[in-house]
Short mmCIF file of C-alpha atoms in Angstrom, two decimals:
data_model
loop_
_atom_site.label_atom_id
_atom_site.label_comp_id
_atom_site.label_asym_id
_atom_site.label_seq_id
_atom_site.Cartn_x
_atom_site.Cartn_y
_atom_site.Cartn_z
CA UNK A 1 2.30 -29.56 -10.68
CA UNK A 2 1.70 -30.43 -14.29
CA UNK A 3 1.46 -27.63 -16.88
CA UNK A 4 -2.22 -28.47 -17.37
CA UNK A 5 -2.94 -27.26 -13.69
CA UNK A 6 -0.70 -24.46 -13.94
CA UNK A 7 -2.50 -20.89 -14.54
CA UNK A 8 -1.94 -19.89 -17.98
CA UNK A 9 0.82 -16.92 -18.16
CA UNK A 10 -0.71 -13.63 -18.58
CA UNK A 11 0.61 -12.51 -22.09
CA UNK A 12 -0.03 -9.10 -21.25
CA UNK A 13 2.23 -7.19 -24.04
CA UNK A 14 0.17 -8.87 -26.89
CA UNK A 15 -3.22 -9.36 -25.14
CA UNK A 16 -5.81 -7.41 -26.97
CA UNK A 17 -8.20 -7.86 -23.91
CA UNK A 18 -5.50 -6.80 -21.38
CA UNK A 19 -8.04 -4.33 -19.65
CA UNK A 20 -10.51 -6.86 -18.95
CA UNK A 21 -7.95 -9.57 -18.03
CA UNK A 22 -6.53 -7.54 -15.41
CA UNK A 23 -9.69 -7.15 -13.64
CA UNK A 24 -10.23 -10.87 -13.39
CA UNK A 25 -6.68 -10.49 -10.89
CA UNK A 26 -8.28 -8.14 -8.67
CA UNK A 27 -9.64 -4.72 -8.25
CA UNK A 28 -8.59 -0.81 -7.63
CA UNK A 29 -9.13 0.45 -4.04
CA UNK A 30 -9.05 4.32 -3.08
CA UNK A 31 -8.81 5.06 0.67
CA UNK A 32 -9.68 8.22 2.35
CA UNK A 33 -9.00 9.24 5.65
CA UNK A 34 -10.15 12.26 7.49
CA UNK A 35 -8.92 13.73 10.79
CA UNK A 36 -10.16 17.23 12.02
CA UNK A 37 -6.71 19.48 12.31
CA UNK A 38 -8.02 21.52 15.00
CA UNK A 39 -6.68 24.89 13.46
CA UNK A 40 -7.80 27.73 11.85
CA UNK A 41 -6.41 30.62 9.54
CA UNK A 42 -9.30 32.77 10.52
CA UNK A 43 -7.66 35.51 12.56
CA UNK A 44 -9.12 38.49 14.36
CA UNK A 45 -7.93 41.85 13.74
CA UNK A 46 -4.72 42.43 15.70
CA UNK A 47 -4.17 38.50 16.48
CA UNK A 48 -1.60 37.87 14.01
CA UNK A 49 0.93 40.92 15.68
CA UNK A 50 -0.36 40.08 18.92
CA UNK A 51 0.75 36.64 19.65
CA UNK A 52 3.75 34.40 18.55
CA UNK A 53 1.58 31.13 18.55
CA UNK A 54 -0.14 32.62 15.23
CA UNK A 55 2.80 34.21 13.60
CA UNK A 56 2.26 31.96 10.52
CA UNK A 57 -1.52 32.85 10.52
CA UNK A 58 -2.84 29.35 11.98
CA UNK A 59 -4.40 29.13 15.25
CA UNK A 60 -4.64 26.27 17.24
CA UNK A 61 -7.98 25.40 18.49
CA UNK A 62 -7.42 22.70 21.00
CA UNK A 63 -4.68 20.49 22.48
CA UNK A 64 -3.12 18.65 19.57
CA UNK A 65 -2.28 15.54 21.88
CA UNK A 66 -5.89 15.01 22.03
CA UNK A 67 -5.97 13.84 18.47
CA UNK A 68 -2.98 11.58 18.81
CA UNK A 69 -4.84 8.58 18.79
CA UNK A 70 -7.03 9.12 15.86
CA UNK A 71 -4.08 10.29 13.80
CA UNK A 72 -2.48 6.94 14.59
CA UNK A 73 -5.28 5.08 13.16
CA UNK A 74 -5.30 7.01 10.15
CA UNK A 75 -1.51 6.32 9.54
CA UNK A 76 -2.18 2.69 10.06
CA UNK A 77 -5.01 2.59 7.54
CA UNK A 78 -2.59 4.56 5.04
CA UNK A 79 0.23 2.30 5.67
CA UNK A 80 -1.89 -0.69 4.68
CA UNK A 81 -2.25 0.60 1.27
CA UNK A 82 0.46 2.91 0.61
CA UNK A 83 3.75 1.95 -1.31
CA UNK A 84 6.60 1.00 0.78
CA UNK A 85 9.91 2.41 -0.18
CA UNK A 86 11.85 -0.39 0.35
CA UNK A 87 9.26 -2.87 -1.71
CA UNK A 88 8.00 -0.59 -4.26
CA UNK A 89 4.60 -1.85 -3.34
CA UNK A 90 2.31 -1.79 -0.40
CA UNK A 91 1.04 -4.83 1.85
CA UNK A 92 -2.25 -4.93 -0.02
CA UNK A 93 -1.00 -4.84 -3.62
CA UNK A 94 0.46 -2.29 -6.17
CA UNK A 95 0.38 1.61 -6.77
CA UNK A 96 -1.87 2.14 -9.60
CA UNK A 97 -0.73 4.54 -12.48
CA UNK A 98 0.51 7.30 -9.91
CA UNK A 99 -3.19 7.73 -8.60
CA UNK A 100 -3.33 9.19 -5.34
CA UNK A 101 -4.24 6.72 -2.69
CA UNK A 102 -5.21 4.20 -5.21
CA UNK A 103 -3.96 0.52 -5.06
CA UNK A 104 -4.48 -2.70 -7.19
CA UNK A 105 -5.31 -5.46 -4.71
CA UNK A 106 -5.24 -8.95 -6.14
CA UNK A 107 -8.11 -10.93 -5.41
CA UNK A 108 -6.22 -13.26 -3.10
CA UNK A 109 -5.10 -10.52 -0.70
CA UNK A 110 -8.28 -8.57 -0.87
CA UNK A 111 -9.92 -10.40 2.21
CA UNK A 112 -6.95 -9.53 4.43
CA UNK A 113 -6.83 -5.95 3.42
CA UNK A 114 -10.53 -5.28 4.14
CA UNK A 115 -10.27 -7.24 7.34
CA UNK A 116 -7.36 -5.36 8.27
CA UNK A 117 -8.92 -2.10 7.47
CA UNK A 118 -12.11 -2.90 9.24
CA UNK A 119 -9.96 -3.58 12.57
CA UNK A 120 -8.15 -0.26 12.05
CA UNK A 121 -11.82 1.54 11.62
CA UNK A 122 -13.23 0.06 14.66
CA UNK A 123 -10.28 1.41 16.81
CA UNK A 124 -10.70 4.72 14.71
CA UNK A 125 -14.48 5.12 15.26
CA UNK A 126 -14.05 4.38 19.16
CA UNK A 127 -11.37 7.23 19.56
CA UNK A 128 -13.53 9.58 17.67
CA UNK A 129 -16.49 8.74 19.92
CA UNK A 130 -14.31 9.20 23.11
CA UNK A 131 -13.04 12.57 21.50
CA UNK A 132 -16.26 14.08 20.59
CA UNK A 133 -17.39 13.09 24.26
CA UNK A 134 -14.42 15.09 25.61
CA UNK A 135 -14.78 17.78 22.90
CA UNK A 136 -16.38 20.31 25.70
CA UNK A 137 -13.95 19.82 28.32
CA UNK A 138 -11.09 20.10 25.67
CA UNK A 139 -12.44 23.22 24.33
CA UNK A 140 -12.79 24.78 28.03
CA UNK A 141 -9.20 23.50 28.91
CA UNK A 142 -7.93 25.10 25.94
CA UNK A 143 -9.62 28.57 26.30
CA UNK A 144 -8.09 28.53 30.10
CA UNK A 145 -4.86 28.20 28.45
CA UNK A 146 -4.74 31.18 26.18
CA UNK A 147 -8.26 33.17 26.60
CA UNK A 148 -7.10 36.20 24.23
CA UNK A 149 -6.93 33.65 21.48
CA UNK A 150 -10.45 31.88 21.95
CA UNK A 151 -13.02 32.46 19.64
CA UNK A 152 -16.20 30.21 19.95
CA UNK A 153 -17.15 30.92 16.38
CA UNK A 154 -14.21 28.95 14.96
CA UNK A 155 -15.28 25.91 16.55
CA UNK A 156 -17.39 23.20 14.70
CA UNK A 157 -20.69 22.00 16.47
CA UNK A 158 -20.48 18.33 17.68
CA UNK A 159 -22.62 17.30 14.70
CA UNK A 160 -20.20 19.05 12.14
CA UNK A 161 -17.24 17.79 14.10
CA UNK A 162 -18.25 14.16 13.47
CA UNK A 163 -18.46 14.81 9.73
CA UNK A 164 -14.54 16.03 9.88
CA UNK A 165 -13.57 12.32 10.95
CA UNK A 166 -13.60 9.08 8.65
CA UNK A 167 -11.95 6.06 7.16
CA UNK A 168 -13.55 4.88 4.14
CA UNK A 169 -12.60 2.76 0.93
CA UNK A 170 -14.34 2.08 -2.12
CA UNK A 171 -13.51 -0.84 -4.49
CA UNK A 172 -13.78 -0.30 -8.29
CA UNK A 173 -12.47 -1.45 -11.85
CA UNK A 174 -11.68 0.39 -15.09
CA UNK A 175 -13.48 -0.54 -18.02
CA UNK A 176 -13.00 0.19 -21.68
CA UNK A 177 -15.41 3.19 -22.85
CA UNK A 178 -18.49 2.22 -24.74
CA UNK A 179 -18.44 3.05 -28.52
CA UNK A 180 -22.46 3.50 -28.68
CA UNK A 181 -22.69 6.47 -26.25
CA UNK A 182 -21.54 8.80 -29.19
CA UNK A 183 -19.53 10.94 -26.56
CA UNK A 184 -16.42 10.05 -28.43
CA UNK A 185 -15.82 10.53 -32.24
CA UNK A 186 -14.42 7.32 -33.79
CA UNK A 187 -10.82 8.51 -33.73
CA UNK A 188 -11.30 9.71 -30.09
CA UNK A 189 -12.89 6.55 -28.98
CA UNK A 190 -9.82 4.39 -30.49
CA UNK A 191 -7.36 6.65 -29.23
CA UNK A 192 -8.74 6.40 -25.69
CA UNK A 193 -8.62 2.57 -26.11
CA UNK A 194 -5.13 2.33 -27.50
CA UNK A 195 -4.20 4.70 -24.42
CA UNK A 196 -5.95 2.39 -21.70
CA UNK A 197 -4.14 -0.47 -23.12
CA UNK A 198 -0.56 1.10 -22.88
CA UNK A 199 -1.31 2.32 -19.44
CA UNK A 200 -2.23 -1.05 -18.18
CA UNK A 201 0.41 -2.87 -19.84
CA UNK A 202 2.95 -0.27 -18.33
CA UNK A 203 1.24 -0.98 -14.91
CA UNK A 204 1.75 -4.65 -15.47
CA UNK A 205 5.45 -4.20 -16.28
CA UNK A 206 5.76 -2.09 -13.17
CA UNK A 207 4.12 -4.85 -11.15
CA UNK A 208 6.02 -7.64 -12.28
CA UNK A 209 9.53 -5.59 -11.90
CA UNK A 210 8.34 -4.68 -8.45
CA UNK A 211 7.63 -8.33 -7.36
CA UNK A 212 10.72 -9.60 -9.27
CA UNK A 213 13.21 -7.02 -7.92
CA UNK A 214 11.63 -7.86 -4.21
CA UNK A 215 12.62 -11.50 -4.84
CA UNK A 216 15.86 -11.49 -6.30
CA UNK A 217 16.71 -8.96 -3.06
CA UNK A 218 15.37 -11.86 -1.01
CA UNK A 219 17.43 -14.61 -2.81
CA UNK A 220 20.51 -12.30 -2.62
CA UNK A 221 20.16 -11.63 1.15
CA UNK A 222 19.88 -15.24 1.95
CA UNK A 223 23.13 -16.11 0.04
CA UNK A 224 24.81 -13.46 1.72
CA UNK A 225 23.62 -14.64 5.23
CA UNK A 226 24.75 -18.22 3.88
CA UNK A 227 28.08 -17.24 2.67
CA UNK A 228 28.91 -15.22 5.90
CA UNK A 229 27.60 -17.54 8.11
CA UNK A 230 25.58 -14.77 9.62
CA UNK A 231 22.39 -15.62 11.78
CA UNK A 232 18.84 -14.47 10.27
CA UNK A 233 16.83 -12.09 12.19
CA UNK A 234 13.43 -13.91 13.39
CA UNK A 235 11.42 -10.97 12.06
CA UNK A 236 13.09 -10.63 8.65
CA UNK A 237 12.80 -14.13 8.46
CA UNK A 238 8.82 -14.25 9.19
CA UNK A 239 8.66 -11.48 6.44
CA UNK A 240 10.52 -13.57 3.85
CA UNK A 241 8.12 -16.24 4.38
CA UNK A 242 5.33 -14.14 4.10
CA UNK A 243 6.51 -13.20 0.78
CA UNK A 244 6.24 -16.86 -0.13
CA UNK A 245 3.01 -17.28 1.25
CA UNK A 246 1.32 -14.37 -0.73
CA UNK A 247 3.54 -14.78 -4.01
CA UNK A 248 0.79 -16.46 -5.85
CA UNK A 249 -1.76 -13.67 -5.36
CA UNK A 250 0.94 -11.13 -5.93
CA UNK A 251 1.89 -12.77 -9.20
CA UNK A 252 -0.67 -11.16 -11.15
CA UNK A 253 1.06 -11.49 -14.51
CA UNK A 254 1.11 -15.37 -13.43
CA UNK A 255 4.68 -15.34 -14.87
CA UNK A 256 5.76 -18.94 -14.66
CA UNK A 257 9.71 -18.41 -14.54
CA UNK A 258 9.20 -16.46 -11.40
CA UNK A 259 6.69 -18.91 -9.81
CA UNK A 260 9.12 -21.82 -10.42
CA UNK A 261 12.20 -20.13 -9.00
CA UNK A 262 9.97 -18.87 -5.94
CA UNK A 263 8.90 -22.48 -5.44
CA UNK A 264 12.34 -23.44 -5.70
CA UNK A 265 13.57 -20.73 -3.08
CA UNK A 266 11.04 -22.00 -0.69
CA UNK A 267 11.47 -25.34 -0.92
CA UNK A 268 15.02 -24.76 0.19
CA UNK A 269 13.92 -22.53 3.41
CA UNK A 270 10.69 -24.35 3.80
CA UNK A 271 9.78 -24.19 7.59
CA UNK A 272 13.25 -23.07 8.52
CA UNK A 273 13.98 -21.21 11.72
CA UNK A 274 16.53 -18.55 12.48
CA UNK A 275 18.62 -20.99 14.41
CA UNK A 276 19.06 -23.32 11.35
CA UNK A 277 21.04 -20.57 9.61
CA UNK A 278 23.83 -21.30 12.21
CA UNK A 279 24.48 -24.76 10.94
CA UNK A 280 26.69 -25.47 8.12
CA UNK A 281 25.00 -27.97 6.49
CA UNK A 282 21.92 -25.61 6.02
CA UNK A 283 24.24 -22.73 5.01
CA UNK A 284 25.84 -24.58 2.38
CA UNK A 285 22.35 -25.75 0.92
CA UNK A 286 20.94 -22.48 1.05
CA UNK A 287 24.13 -20.87 -0.66
CA UNK A 288 24.31 -23.36 -3.46
CA UNK A 289 20.55 -23.00 -3.78
CA UNK A 290 20.41 -19.38 -4.13
CA UNK A 291 23.32 -19.29 -6.44
CA UNK A 292 21.67 -21.74 -8.75
CA UNK A 293 18.17 -19.71 -8.64
CA UNK A 294 20.27 -16.37 -9.48
CA UNK A 295 21.80 -18.14 -12.48
CA UNK A 296 18.19 -19.28 -13.61
CA UNK A 297 16.74 -15.94 -13.09
CA UNK A 298 19.38 -14.28 -15.28
CA UNK A 299 18.40 -16.76 -18.03
CA UNK A 300 14.76 -15.88 -18.33
CA UNK A 301 14.12 -13.45 -21.06
CA UNK A 302 11.02 -11.97 -18.97
CA UNK A 303 12.75 -11.49 -15.68
CA UNK A 304 15.95 -10.13 -17.43
CA UNK A 305 13.68 -7.62 -18.87
CA UNK A 306 11.95 -6.66 -15.70
CA UNK A 307 15.25 -6.51 -13.65
CA UNK A 308 17.84 -3.88 -14.05
CA UNK A 309 21.11 -5.97 -13.43
#
């Protein structure tokens, strides 16, 4: 690809419009999930001492297993956006400034994320409707299990119950404060502008570090497999290929050194299958290629700053 066709690298450390430019690359998404806990801390006089089931002051109102499917869908939604410990990012993007349940989603990944969440929500809504339909029977069954602890006043009505479930997400961006509102003094306004720029630069530092570290881990894994002549797990190989397929979207700083090295790496493994890693010629090609990529990686000033060697 010629330089004229390449996206210009995002010089976020010196870009005075770093906040505005970030949100040309993607949006922030906040996820909210709700599931009725089916418990209550409201106890009648004597209940705490009378029954070991409420020894901690919490009374179960319904069979917890009846909510298992709904909780599963909530976890699936959270797993779509929350940070993975192994990758320091989520499937959808990057955790944003330690904001709870907020992720920065690059525009190239946003359609996948919304499609995935819509799919999860459809299953969630169906499970909620089934639970609400079974609610009267579930209450009756739990009353038969422990009639002494049953208290009708603790149970929400079917209408109120529905509001206790939900999977919702909203997309938003952060903008620079408006000086014309007069809410902030000139000094306060300038301080807010400076703080926003500082935080966005720190976020972009973190994003570059995250994706660079993940890529270097892939390179080292491929090199080790080739050196030892070990087979590649098919599922792991698919994950590695998926990184390559989504890299351009994840590369929100548009780092050209990293882009070139990722291109070199995936040019080597291409459409390979796990069986290819058993062949001596392929192992040799991968081993030499990954060594060269590691050497070039360490020569890049921006990547050396992003990754601790």
